Every structure is written in structure tokens, then in C-alpha cells.
CSV table of C-alpha atoms and ligand atoms in Angstrom, one decimal:
chain,number,residue,atom,x,y,z
A,144,UNK,CA,-13.9,-34.1,-46.4
A,145,UNK,CA,-12.9,-36.2,-49.3
A,146,UNK,CA,-10.6,-33.8,-51.0
A,147,UNK,CA,-7.0,-33.8,-49.9
A,148,UNK,CA,-6.8,-30.0,-49.5
A,149,UNK,CA,-9.7,-30.2,-47.1
A,150,UNK,CA,-8.2,-33.0,-45.1
A,151,UNK,CA,-5.1,-31.1,-44.7
A,152,UNK,CA,-7.0,-28.0,-43.7
A,153,UNK,CA,-8.8,-30.0,-41.0
A,154,UNK,CA,-5.5,-31.4,-40.0
A,155,UNK,CA,-4.3,-27.9,-39.3
A,156,UNK,CA,-7.4,-26.7,-37.5
A,157,UNK,CA,-8.3,-27.8,-34.0
A,158,UNK,CA,-12.1,-28.6,-34.0
A,159,UNK,CA,-12.2,-26.6,-30.8
A,160,UNK,CA,-11.1,-23.5,-32.8
A,161,UNK,CA,-14.3,-23.9,-34.8
A,162,UNK,CA,-16.4,-24.0,-31.7
A,163,UNK,CA,-14.6,-21.0,-30.4
A,164,UNK,CA,-15.2,-19.0,-33.5
A,165,UNK,CA,-19.0,-19.7,-33.6
A,166,UNK,CA,-21.0,-16.7,-32.5
A,167,UNK,CA,-23.8,-18.9,-31.3
A,168,UNK,CA,-23.6,-20.2,-27.7
A,169,UNK,CA,-23.0,-24.0,-27.7
A,170,UNK,CA,-23.2,-26.3,-24.7
A,171,UNK,CA,-22.7,-30.0,-24.5
A,172,UNK,CA,-24.5,-31.8,-21.7
A,173,UNK,CA,-23.4,-35.3,-20.8
A,174,UNK,CA,-25.6,-38.2,-19.8
A,175,UNK,CA,-25.6,-37.2,-16.1
A,176,UNK,CA,-26.9,-33.7,-17.0
A,177,UNK,CA,-23.5,-32.2,-16.3
A,178,UNK,CA,-22.0,-29.5,-18.5
A,179,UNK,CA,-19.2,-31.1,-20.6
A,180,UNK,CA,-18.4,-28.2,-22.9
A,181,UNK,CA,-19.2,-24.6,-23.4
A,182,UNK,CA,-17.8,-22.4,-26.1
A,183,UNK,CA,-16.8,-18.7,-25.5
A,184,UNK,CA,-20.1,-17.5,-26.9
A,185,UNK,CA,-21.9,-19.6,-24.3
A,186,UNK,CA,-19.7,-18.2,-21.5
A,187,UNK,CA,-20.5,-14.8,-22.6
A,188,UNK,CA,-24.2,-15.5,-23.0
A,189,UNK,CA,-24.4,-16.9,-19.4
A,190,UNK,CA,-21.9,-14.5,-18.1
A,191,UNK,CA,-19.9,-17.4,-16.5
A,192,UNK,CA,-16.5,-18.8,-17.2
A,193,UNK,CA,-15.9,-22.3,-18.5
A,194,UNK,CA,-13.9,-23.3,-15.4
A,195,UNK,CA,-16.8,-22.6,-13.1
A,196,UNK,CA,-19.3,-24.4,-15.4
A,197,UNK,CA,-17.6,-27.6,-16.6
A,198,UNK,CA,-18.7,-30.6,-14.7
A,199,UNK,CA,-21.4,-28.7,-12.9
A,200,UNK,CA,-25.1,-29.7,-13.4
A,201,UNK,CA,-27.1,-28.0,-16.1
A,202,UNK,CA,-29.3,-26.5,-13.4
A,203,UNK,CA,-26.6,-24.0,-12.5
A,204,UNK,CA,-27.4,-22.4,-15.8
A,205,UNK,CA,-31.0,-23.2,-16.3
A,206,UNK,CA,-33.8,-24.1,-13.9
A,207,UNK,CA,-34.8,-27.8,-14.1
A,208,UNK,CA,-38.3,-26.8,-15.2
A,209,UNK,CA,-37.1,-24.6,-18.1
A,210,UNK,CA,-38.0,-25.3,-21.7
A,211,UNK,CA,-34.4,-26.1,-22.5
A,212,UNK,CA,-34.2,-28.8,-19.8
A,213,UNK,CA,-37.4,-30.2,-21.1
A,214,UNK,CA,-36.1,-30.2,-24.7
A,215,UNK,CA,-32.9,-32.0,-23.5
A,216,UNK,CA,-35.1,-34.7,-21.9
A,217,UNK,CA,-37.2,-35.0,-25.0
A,218,UNK,CA,-34.2,-35.3,-27.3
A,219,UNK,CA,-32.8,-38.1,-25.2
A,220,UNK,CA,-36.1,-39.8,-25.2
A,221,UNK,CA,-36.7,-39.5,-29.0
A,222,UNK,CA,-33.1,-39.7,-30.1
A,223,UNK,CA,-33.6,-37.0,-32.7
A,224,UNK,CA,-32.9,-33.3,-32.8
A,225,UNK,CA,-35.6,-30.7,-31.9
A,226,UNK,CA,-35.7,-27.0,-32.5
A,227,UNK,CA,-37.9,-24.5,-30.7
A,228,UNK,CA,-38.1,-21.0,-32.2
A,229,UNK,CA,-39.4,-18.9,-29.3
A,230,UNK,CA,-37.9,-19.6,-25.9
A,231,UNK,CA,-37.2,-17.2,-23.1
A,232,UNK,CA,-34.2,-18.3,-21.1
A,233,UNK,CA,-34.0,-17.0,-17.5
A,234,UNK,CA,-30.3,-17.1,-17.1
A,235,UNK,CA,-29.4,-16.8,-13.5
A,236,UNK,CA,-26.8,-14.1,-14.0
A,237,UNK,CA,-27.6,-12.5,-17.3
A,238,UNK,CA,-31.4,-12.2,-16.9
A,239,UNK,CA,-34.0,-13.3,-19.4
A,240,UNK,CA,-32.9,-13.7,-23.0
A,241,UNK,CA,-35.0,-14.5,-26.0
A,242,UNK,CA,-33.6,-17.3,-28.2
A,243,UNK,CA,-34.3,-20.0,-30.7
A,244,UNK,CA,-32.9,-23.3,-29.4
A,245,UNK,CA,-31.6,-26.4,-31.3
A,246,UNK,CA,-31.0,-29.5,-29.2
A,247,UNK,CA,-29.4,-32.5,-30.9
A,248,UNK,CA,-28.2,-35.9,-29.7
A,249,UNK,CA,-24.5,-36.5,-30.0
A,250,UNK,CA,-23.6,-39.6,-31.8
A,251,UNK,CA,-21.5,-41.0,-29.0
A,252,UNK,CA,-23.9,-43.7,-28.0
A,253,UNK,CA,-24.3,-42.1,-24.6
A,254,UNK,CA,-27.1,-39.7,-23.8
A,255,UNK,CA,-25.1,-36.6,-24.4
A,256,UNK,CA,-26.7,-33.7,-26.2
A,257,UNK,CA,-25.6,-30.5,-27.8
A,258,UNK,CA,-27.6,-27.4,-27.3
A,259,UNK,CA,-27.1,-24.3,-29.5
A,260,UNK,CA,-28.8,-21.0,-28.9
A,261,UNK,CA,-29.6,-18.3,-31.3
A,262,UNK,CA,-30.6,-14.9,-30.0
A,263,UNK,CA,-33.8,-13.7,-31.5
A,264,UNK,CA,-34.3,-10.1,-32.4
A,265,UNK,CA,-37.0,-10.0,-29.8
A,266,UNK,CA,-36.3,-6.4,-29.1
A,267,UNK,CA,-37.1,-5.7,-32.7
A,268,UNK,CA,-40.2,-7.8,-32.4
A,269,UNK,CA,-41.3,-6.0,-29.3
A,270,UNK,CA,-40.7,-2.7,-31.0
A,271,UNK,CA,-42.9,-3.9,-33.8
A,272,UNK,CA,-45.6,-4.9,-31.3
A,273,UNK,CA,-45.5,-1.5,-29.8
A,274,UNK,CA,-45.6,0.0,-33.3
A,275,UNK,CA,-48.8,-1.9,-33.9
A,276,UNK,CA,-50.2,-0.4,-30.8
A,277,UNK,CA,-49.4,3.1,-31.9
A,278,UNK,CA,-50.8,2.3,-35.3
A,279,UNK,CA,-54.0,1.1,-33.6
A,280,UNK,CA,-54.1,4.3,-31.7
A,281,UNK,CA,-54.0,6.4,-34.8
A,282,UNK,CA,-56.8,4.3,-36.3
A,283,UNK,CA,-58.8,5.0,-33.2
A,284,UNK,CA,-58.1,8.7,-33.5
A,285,UNK,CA,-59.1,8.6,-37.2
A,286,UNK,CA,-62.2,6.6,-36.4
A,287,UNK,CA,-63.3,9.3,-33.9
A,288,UNK,CA,-62.6,12.0,-36.5
A,289,UNK,CA,-64.5,10.1,-39.2
A,290,UNK,CA,-67.4,9.5,-36.9
A,291,UNK,CA,-67.6,13.2,-36.3
A,292,UNK,CA,-66.9,14.6,-39.7
A,293,UNK,CA,-68.2,11.8,-42.0
A,294,UNK,CA,-70.7,9.6,-40.2
A,295,UNK,CA,-72.9,12.3,-38.8
A,296,UNK,CA,-73.3,14.2,-42.1
A,297,UNK,CA,-73.8,10.8,-43.8
A,298,UNK,CA,-76.8,10.0,-41.8
A,299,UNK,CA,-78.2,13.4,-42.9
A,300,UNK,CA,-77.5,12.5,-46.6
A,301,UNK,CA,-79.1,9.1,-46.2
A,302,UNK,CA,-82.2,10.6,-44.6
A,303,UNK,CA,-82.5,13.2,-47.5
A,304,UNK,CA,-82.1,10.4,-50.1
A,305,UNK,CA,-84.9,8.4,-48.4
A,306,UNK,CA,-87.1,11.5,-48.5
A,307,UNK,CA,-86.4,12.0,-52.2
A,308,UNK,CA,-87.1,8.4,-52.9
A,309,UNK,CA,-90.7,8.8,-51.8
A,310,UNK,CA,-91.5,11.1,-54.8
A,311,UNK,CA,-89.0,9.7,-57.2
A,312,UNK,CA,-89.7,7.8,-60.4
A,313,UNK,CA,-88.3,4.3,-61.0
A,314,UNK,CA,-85.1,5.6,-62.6
A,315,UNK,CA,-84.3,8.2,-59.9
A,316,UNK,CA,-85.1,5.6,-57.3
A,317,UNK,CA,-82.1,3.5,-58.5
A,318,UNK,CA,-80.0,6.6,-57.7
A,319,UNK,CA,-81.4,7.2,-54.2
A,320,UNK,CA,-80.9,3.5,-53.5
A,321,UNK,CA,-77.3,3.8,-54.6
A,322,UNK,CA,-76.9,6.7,-52.2
A,323,UNK,CA,-78.3,4.7,-49.3
A,324,UNK,CA,-76.2,1.6,-50.1
A,325,UNK,CA,-73.0,3.6,-50.4
A,326,UNK,CA,-73.6,5.6,-47.2
A,327,UNK,CA,-74.4,2.3,-45.4
A,328,UNK,CA,-71.1,0.9,-46.6
A,329,UNK,CA,-69.1,3.9,-45.4
A,330,UNK,CA,-70.9,3.9,-42.0
A,331,UNK,CA,-70.0,0.2,-41.7
A,332,UNK,CA,-66.4,0.9,-42.4
A,333,UNK,CA,-66.3,3.7,-39.8
A,334,UNK,CA,-68.0,1.4,-37.3
A,335,UNK,CA,-65.4,-1.2,-38.0
A,336,UNK,CA,-62.6,1.3,-37.3
A,337,UNK,CA,-64.4,2.3,-34.1
A,338,UNK,CA,-63.6,-1.2,-32.8
A,339,UNK,CA,-60.2,0.3,-32.2
A,340,UNK,CA,-61.5,3.1,-30.0
A,341,UNK,CA,-60.6,2.5,-26.4
A,342,UNK,CA,-63.7,1.7,-24.4
A,343,UNK,CA,-62.0,2.2,-21.0
A,344,UNK,CA,-60.1,-0.4,-19.2
A,345,UNK,CA,-60.8,-3.9,-20.5
A,346,UNK,CA,-62.4,-6.2,-17.9
A,347,UNK,CA,-60.7,-9.5,-18.1
A,348,UNK,CA,-61.6,-12.8,-16.6
A,349,UNK,CA,-60.9,-16.5,-16.9
A,350,UNK,CA,-61.9,-17.4,-20.5
A,351,UNK,CA,-62.1,-21.0,-21.8
A,352,UNK,CA,-60.3,-20.5,-25.1
A,353,UNK,CA,-61.7,-23.7,-26.5
A,354,UNK,CA,-65.2,-22.5,-26.1
A,355,UNK,CA,-64.1,-19.3,-27.9
A,356,UNK,CA,-62.5,-21.4,-30.7
A,357,UNK,CA,-65.6,-23.6,-31.0
A,358,UNK,CA,-67.7,-20.5,-31.4
A,359,UNK,CA,-65.4,-19.1,-34.0
A,360,UNK,CA,-65.4,-22.4,-35.9
A,361,UNK,CA,-69.2,-22.5,-35.8
A,362,UNK,CA,-69.6,-18.9,-37.1
A,363,UNK,CA,-67.0,-19.5,-39.8
A,364,UNK,CA,-68.3,-22.7,-41.1
A,365,UNK,CA,-71.8,-21.3,-41.3
A,366,UNK,CA,-70.6,-18.4,-43.3
A,367,UNK,CA,-67.3,-17.4,-44.9
A,368,UNK,CA,-65.6,-20.8,-44.4
A,369,UNK,CA,-68.5,-22.9,-45.7
A,370,UNK,CA,-67.2,-26.1,-47.3
A,371,UNK,CA,-63.7,-25.7,-45.9
A,372,UNK,CA,-62.2,-28.3,-43.5
A,373,UNK,CA,-61.7,-26.9,-40.0
A,374,UNK,CA,-59.5,-29.1,-37.9
A,375,UNK,CA,-59.4,-28.7,-34.1
A,376,UNK,CA,-56.2,-29.7,-32.3
A,377,UNK,CA,-56.7,-28.7,-28.7
A,378,UNK,CA,-54.6,-29.3,-25.6
A,379,UNK,CA,-57.5,-30.3,-23.3
A,380,UNK,CA,-55.6,-29.5,-20.2
A,381,UNK,CA,-55.0,-25.9,-21.2
A,382,UNK,CA,-55.8,-23.5,-18.4
A,383,UNK,CA,-58.1,-20.6,-19.1
A,384,UNK,CA,-56.9,-17.3,-20.7
A,385,UNK,CA,-56.9,-14.1,-18.7
A,386,UNK,CA,-58.9,-12.3,-21.3
A,387,UNK,CA,-62.0,-10.7,-22.7
A,388,UNK,CA,-64.2,-13.3,-24.4
A,389,UNK,CA,-65.8,-11.2,-27.1
A,390,UNK,CA,-62.6,-9.5,-28.1
A,391,UNK,CA,-60.9,-12.8,-28.4
A,392,UNK,CA,-63.7,-14.1,-30.6
A,393,UNK,CA,-63.4,-11.1,-32.8
A,394,UNK,CA,-59.6,-11.4,-33.1
A,395,UNK,CA,-59.7,-15.1,-33.9
A,396,UNK,CA,-62.6,-14.7,-36.4
A,397,UNK,CA,-60.4,-12.2,-38.2
A,398,UNK,CA,-57.6,-14.8,-38.4
A,399,UNK,CA,-59.9,-17.6,-39.5
A,400,UNK,CA,-61.4,-15.3,-42.1
A,401,UNK,CA,-58.1,-14.4,-43.5
A,402,UNK,CA,-57.2,-18.1,-43.7
A,403,UNK,CA,-60.6,-18.9,-45.4
A,404,UNK,CA,-59.9,-16.1,-48.0
A,405,UNK,CA,-56.6,-17.7,-49.2
A,406,UNK,CA,-57.0,-21.5,-48.9
A,407,UNK,CA,-57.8,-23.5,-52.0
A,408,UNK,CA,-61.7,-23.7,-52.2
A,409,UNK,CA,-61.8,-27.4,-53.0
A,410,UNK,CA,-59.4,-28.6,-50.4
A,411,UNK,CA,-59.0,-25.7,-48.0
A,412,UNK,CA,-57.9,-26.7,-44.5
A,413,UNK,CA,-57.8,-24.5,-41.4
A,414,UNK,CA,-56.4,-25.7,-38.2
A,415,UNK,CA,-57.2,-24.3,-34.8
A,416,UNK,CA,-54.6,-25.3,-32.3
A,417,UNK,CA,-53.8,-24.7,-28.6
A,418,UNK,CA,-50.9,-25.7,-26.6
A,419,UNK,CA,-49.1,-24.9,-23.4
A,420,UNK,CA,-45.6,-23.4,-23.7
A,421,UNK,CA,-43.4,-23.0,-20.8
A,422,UNK,CA,-40.9,-20.3,-20.6
A,423,UNK,CA,-42.4,-17.7,-22.9
A,424,UNK,CA,-42.1,-14.4,-21.1
A,425,UNK,CA,-42.3,-10.9,-22.2
A,426,UNK,CA,-41.0,-7.7,-20.5
A,427,UNK,CA,-43.7,-5.2,-19.9
A,428,UNK,CA,-42.5,-2.0,-21.5
A,429,UNK,CA,-41.9,0.8,-19.1
A,430,UNK,CA,-41.8,-1.4,-16.0
A,431,UNK,CA,-39.4,-4.0,-14.7
A,432,UNK,CA,-42.2,-6.5,-14.7
A,433,UNK,CA,-42.4,-9.5,-16.9
A,434,UNK,CA,-45.5,-11.4,-17.9
A,435,UNK,CA,-45.7,-15.1,-18.6
A,436,UNK,CA,-47.4,-16.0,-21.9
A,437,UNK,CA,-47.7,-19.7,-21.7
A,438,UNK,CA,-50.9,-20.1,-23.8
A,439,UNK,CA,-50.4,-20.5,-27.5
A,440,UNK,CA,-53.4,-20.3,-29.7
A,441,UNK,CA,-52.8,-20.7,-33.4
A,442,UNK,CA,-54.7,-20.6,-36.7
A,443,UNK,CA,-53.0,-22.4,-39.5
A,444,UNK,CA,-54.0,-22.7,-43.1
A,445,UNK,CA,-52.8,-24.4,-46.3
A,446,UNK,CA,-53.0,-21.3,-48.5
A,447,UNK,CA,-50.2,-19.8,-50.6
A,448,UNK,CA,-48.6,-18.0,-47.7
A,449,UNK,CA,-48.1,-14.3,-46.8
A,450,UNK,CA,-46.6,-12.4,-49.7
A,451,UNK,CA,-43.0,-11.5,-48.7
A,452,UNK,CA,-43.3,-7.8,-49.6
A,453,UNK,CA,-46.1,-7.4,-47.1
A,454,UNK,CA,-44.6,-9.5,-44.3
A,455,UNK,CA,-42.9,-6.7,-42.4
A,456,UNK,CA,-46.0,-4.5,-42.4
A,457,UNK,CA,-48.7,-7.1,-42.1
A,458,UNK,CA,-50.1,-5.9,-38.8
A,459,UNK,CA,-50.2,-2.2,-39.8
A,460,UNK,CA,-53.7,-0.8,-40.6
A,461,UNK,CA,-54.7,-0.5,-44.2
A,462,UNK,CA,-52.1,-3.0,-45.5
A,463,UNK,CA,-53.9,-5.4,-47.7
A,464,UNK,CA,-53.3,-7.5,-50.8
A,465,UNK,CA,-57.0,-7.9,-51.5
A,466,UNK,CA,-58.9,-5.8,-54.0
A,467,UNK,CA,-61.8,-5.5,-51.5
A,468,UNK,CA,-59.6,-5.7,-48.3
A,469,UNK,CA,-59.5,-2.9,-45.8
A,470,UNK,CA,-56.3,-4.1,-44.1
A,471,UNK,CA,-58.0,-3.8,-40.7
A,472,UNK,CA,-58.3,-7.4,-39.7
A,473,UNK,CA,-54.7,-8.0,-38.5
A,474,UNK,CA,-54.3,-4.6,-36.9
A,475,UNK,CA,-57.4,-5.3,-34.9
A,476,UNK,CA,-55.9,-8.7,-33.9
A,477,UNK,CA,-52.6,-6.9,-32.9
A,478,UNK,CA,-54.6,-4.4,-30.9
A,479,UNK,CA,-56.7,-7.0,-29.0
A,480,UNK,CA,-53.7,-9.2,-28.3
A,481,UNK,CA,-51.6,-6.1,-27.2
A,482,UNK,CA,-54.4,-5.1,-24.9
A,483,UNK,CA,-54.2,-8.5,-23.3
A,484,UNK,CA,-50.4,-8.0,-22.8
A,485,UNK,CA,-49.8,-10.8,-25.3
A,486,UNK,CA,-47.9,-11.2,-28.6
A,487,UNK,CA,-49.0,-12.2,-32.1
A,488,UNK,CA,-46.6,-13.6,-34.6
A,489,UNK,CA,-46.7,-15.7,-37.8
A,490,UNK,CA,-44.7,-18.1,-39.8
A,491,UNK,CA,-45.5,-18.6,-43.4
A,492,UNK,CA,-44.4,-20.6,-46.4
A,493,UNK,CA,-46.4,-21.8,-49.4
A,494,UNK,CA,-48.9,-24.3,-48.2
A,495,UNK,CA,-48.3,-23.7,-44.5
A,496,UNK,CA,-49.1,-20.4,-42.8
A,497,UNK,CA,-49.7,-20.1,-39.1
A,498,UNK,CA,-50.6,-17.1,-37.0
A,499,UNK,CA,-49.9,-17.6,-33.2
A,500,UNK,CA,-51.2,-15.7,-30.3
A,501,UNK,CA,-49.3,-16.0,-27.0
A,502,UNK,CA,-51.5,-15.1,-24.1
A,503,UNK,CA,-51.4,-15.0,-20.3
A,504,UNK,CA,-53.2,-17.6,-18.2
A,505,UNK,CA,-55.8,-16.6,-15.7
A,506,UNK,CA,-54.8,-16.7,-12.0
A,507,UNK,CA,-55.9,-19.7,-10.1
A,508,UNK,CA,-58.4,-17.9,-8.0
A,509,UNK,CA,-60.1,-16.1,-10.9
A,510,UNK,CA,-61.0,-19.4,-12.5
A,511,UNK,CA,-64.6,-20.3,-13.0
A,512,UNK,CA,-65.5,-23.8,-11.8
B,1032,LIG,N1,-53.5,-16.6,-43.6
B,1032,LIG,C1,-52.9,-15.7,-44.5
B,1032,LIG,N2,-52.3,-16.2,-45.6
B,1032,LIG,C2,-51.7,-15.3,-46.5
B,1032,LIG,N3,-51.8,-14.0,-46.4
B,1032,LIG,C3,-52.4,-13.5,-45.3
B,1032,LIG,C4,-53.0,-14.3,-44.3
B,1032,LIG,N4,-53.6,-13.5,-43.4
B,1032,LIG,C5,-53.3,-12.2,-43.8
B,1032,LIG,N5,-52.7,-12.2,-44.9
B,1032,LIG,C6,-52.2,-11.0,-45.7
B,1032,LIG,O1,-52.3,-9.9,-44.8
B,1032,LIG,C7,-53.0,-8.9,-45.3
B,1032,LIG,C8,-53.7,-8.1,-44.2
B,1032,LIG,O2,-54.7,-8.8,-43.6
B,1032,LIG,P1,-55.8,-8.1,-42.8
B,1032,LIG,O3,-56.8,-9.1,-42.2
B,1032,LIG,O4,-55.2,-7.0,-41.9
B,1032,LIG,O5,-56.6,-7.3,-44.0
B,1032,LIG,P2,-57.5,-7.8,-45.2
B,1032,LIG,O6,-57.8,-9.3,-44.9
B,1032,LIG,O7,-56.8,-7.6,-46.5
B,1032,LIG,O8,-58.7,-6.9,-45.1
B,1032,LIG,P3,-59.9,-6.9,-44.0
B,1032,LIG,O9,-59.5,-7.9,-42.9
B,1032,LIG,O10,-59.9,-5.5,-43.4
B,1032,LIG,O11,-61.1,-7.3,-44.7
B,1032,LIG,C9,-54.0,-9.6,-46.3
B,1032,LIG,O12,-54.4,-8.7,-47.3
B,1032,LIG,C10,-53.1,-10.7,-46.8
B,1032,LIG,O13,-52.3,-10.2,-47.9
B,1033,LIG,MG1,-58.7,-9.8,-43.0
């Protein structure tokens, strides 16, 4: 702005032209919640022309109980900008859209705010989720094969080794013990893969996720997370999850275990968090239906973060950066969450990694007292 050349450029350009050129939908909302400005990207996004929108209440575009409307109120209240990364907007004409939202106060002294939307590549994300499910299915098929071709013969081998052990000298006994230990290890691995096998339709009921998390924290701090700080940050009013308790325990244990394996041993911190998020919806593939996923359960850690070269394949089976890792933990998480109709995602940077599950709430009538 200071340089002359820039001043003259700005003199020549109408600020509106900049807004018009922006590919992101931008809306300005005045202090009475009326639409004061929309750029062409916003007109396109909402499939409505500026002349029909200007001066009309925001509610013609977005329901009053939508996340964006809530963000607008929050920004006015707090006087600072807020971003939300995963919002589903139910546009009245253009249907549901998945976006990241930035809402900022305008420095005009009044309570006007500017909202900008960024479409997320949710389709890609969904594809990835479906990809995880397919991957889980191939793990299940492989587990069945291994159970048949490996586990059964192994139990024969183990039995034979135990027989030999009875008449073996001390030196040979070390060998037979080795055979037994190694067969046990392989059987345990095949059993772990068997978790992916489909045991018929999953029976779901109203599950108190805080009890699940407490249980996970208890198991973790008695074992693999001993000495680490586990912080609970619960929304006490969270409704129950429509889910399968034991599978949820298993999935969350895997997330907490991963966190425990990467945090600094002397000041490791793992945070278990729950919150209610309105407006997160997901289309059910193959049907017109959409599910609401308002329950967010997250596991955060202060470890070094997910290594960037793994990030895109993290939920695939057998992807691991650990010398003794099987790469099965996160694919199991993806499978469990997928079976719940939910979504798992993560954000990671050095010192702050968080894995989030978005899950459906149980119906009122299914709730336990
Ligand atoms: N909280 C985390 N911080 C950093 N990296 C992580 C985190 N969670 C998972 N990862 C990365 O994702 C990889 C895959 O995790 P996953 O749980 O599927 O397998 P694993 O932990 O390596 O092995 P397994 O769980 O089968 O013992 C890990 O090896 C690690 O590189
Ligand atoms: Mg793991």
C-alpha cells in the first residue's frame, strides 16, 4: 500500500472487482442479519442472484439454527474472527455442501460480519472413507485365509513342539520354546486381523461415550500409557452415541495407544475430548439418505505429528512407521467408525495431533435412563 505503484494500481481497480474475482463465496451480513453483499461465487454457491438476496434476512440462505448462523452470533459476541473446518451447509436451493467457514467482524463499528466459504474436497474424503472400508474388507478376507491356511497348521506345529519338548534336553528345549512363542505370536496377529471379519450386523444401542472414554483412559494408564498425563475434556451434556460399546472401546484404545507411542515420555499429554457439533451431515453412499454426525470424539496428543509421507495412506492396513508396528490400529478404527456410519479424520502438526471421530447420536427413544 505504501508504494506509489501499488497506490495507483488500487486507484485503477474497483475493490468490488477483487471480490468478483475471488473463487470463494463471500457474504457480508449487516447488524440486522440482512445480507448486505454477495460476490458472484456466493451467488453461484447458493444458486440465487444478488438482486434476490440483498437486503433479505440471512435465513433465506441458511436456517437460523445452522452452524454458520451460530458462528455469526459468536463472532459478534466475541468481536474476533472464527474458523470452522468441517461444516455442512444445507443450502435451500443447492442442497448440502461441505465447506470450511471463516467468519470475521467488519471493522465498521457496527455488528456486520463477513463470511467466506471454502468448499472442502469432501467427495475425496468420502472416497477415502469408502476406500478404507474396502481395505478393511480385504483384511477380513485375508484373515479368513490365514486362519484357514496358517492358524490351523500352526496349532499342529505348536502341539508337535510341545510333545518334543517333553523328551528334549535343555538346549533343544530352548528351540521348542522358540517354536511355541513364535507360533503364538503369529496366531495373535491372525486373531487381531480377525477383528475385521464381519460378525453379522452390528447391534447398536445408546452408548454413553464418556463411560467408554473413562474405561479407555483407565486401561491405558494402567498399561501402555503409564506415567503419561491423560486429560479429559468432556461436554457433559453430550447425548449418547448410537453405537457398539466394545467396538468403540477398541477403536479409541487404538487411538490412545498410537498417541502414547509417540508423545515425549517425560511430558506426554493425551487429551480425550467430546463436543457437540451441529450441522455435520454425511450422505449415505448408494442412497439419497443423509446421516447427522453431531458427536465429535477426539484424541489429541503432543507428539511429533504424523509423518507427511504417510498422511494420505494412514488408514490403510499395514501402513506403519514403527519397527514393530502392524499398521492395523487405524484401519481397525476406520472400519469400526465406518460400520457406525461415521467419519474419522485427523489434523496434525508437530506438537499437536488430533484424531476425530464423528458419530451419530442415538434416537431419543433408544436412550437408557
Ligand atoms: N497420534 C499419532 N501421531 C503421529 N503419528 C501417528 C499417530 N497415530 C498414528 N500415527 C502414524 O500412523 C501409522 C499407522 O498407525 P496404526 O495404528 O494403523 O499402526 P501402528 O500403530 O504402526 O501399528 P499397530 O497399531 O498395528 O500396532 C503409525 O505407524 C504412525 O506412523
Ligand atoms: Mg497403532
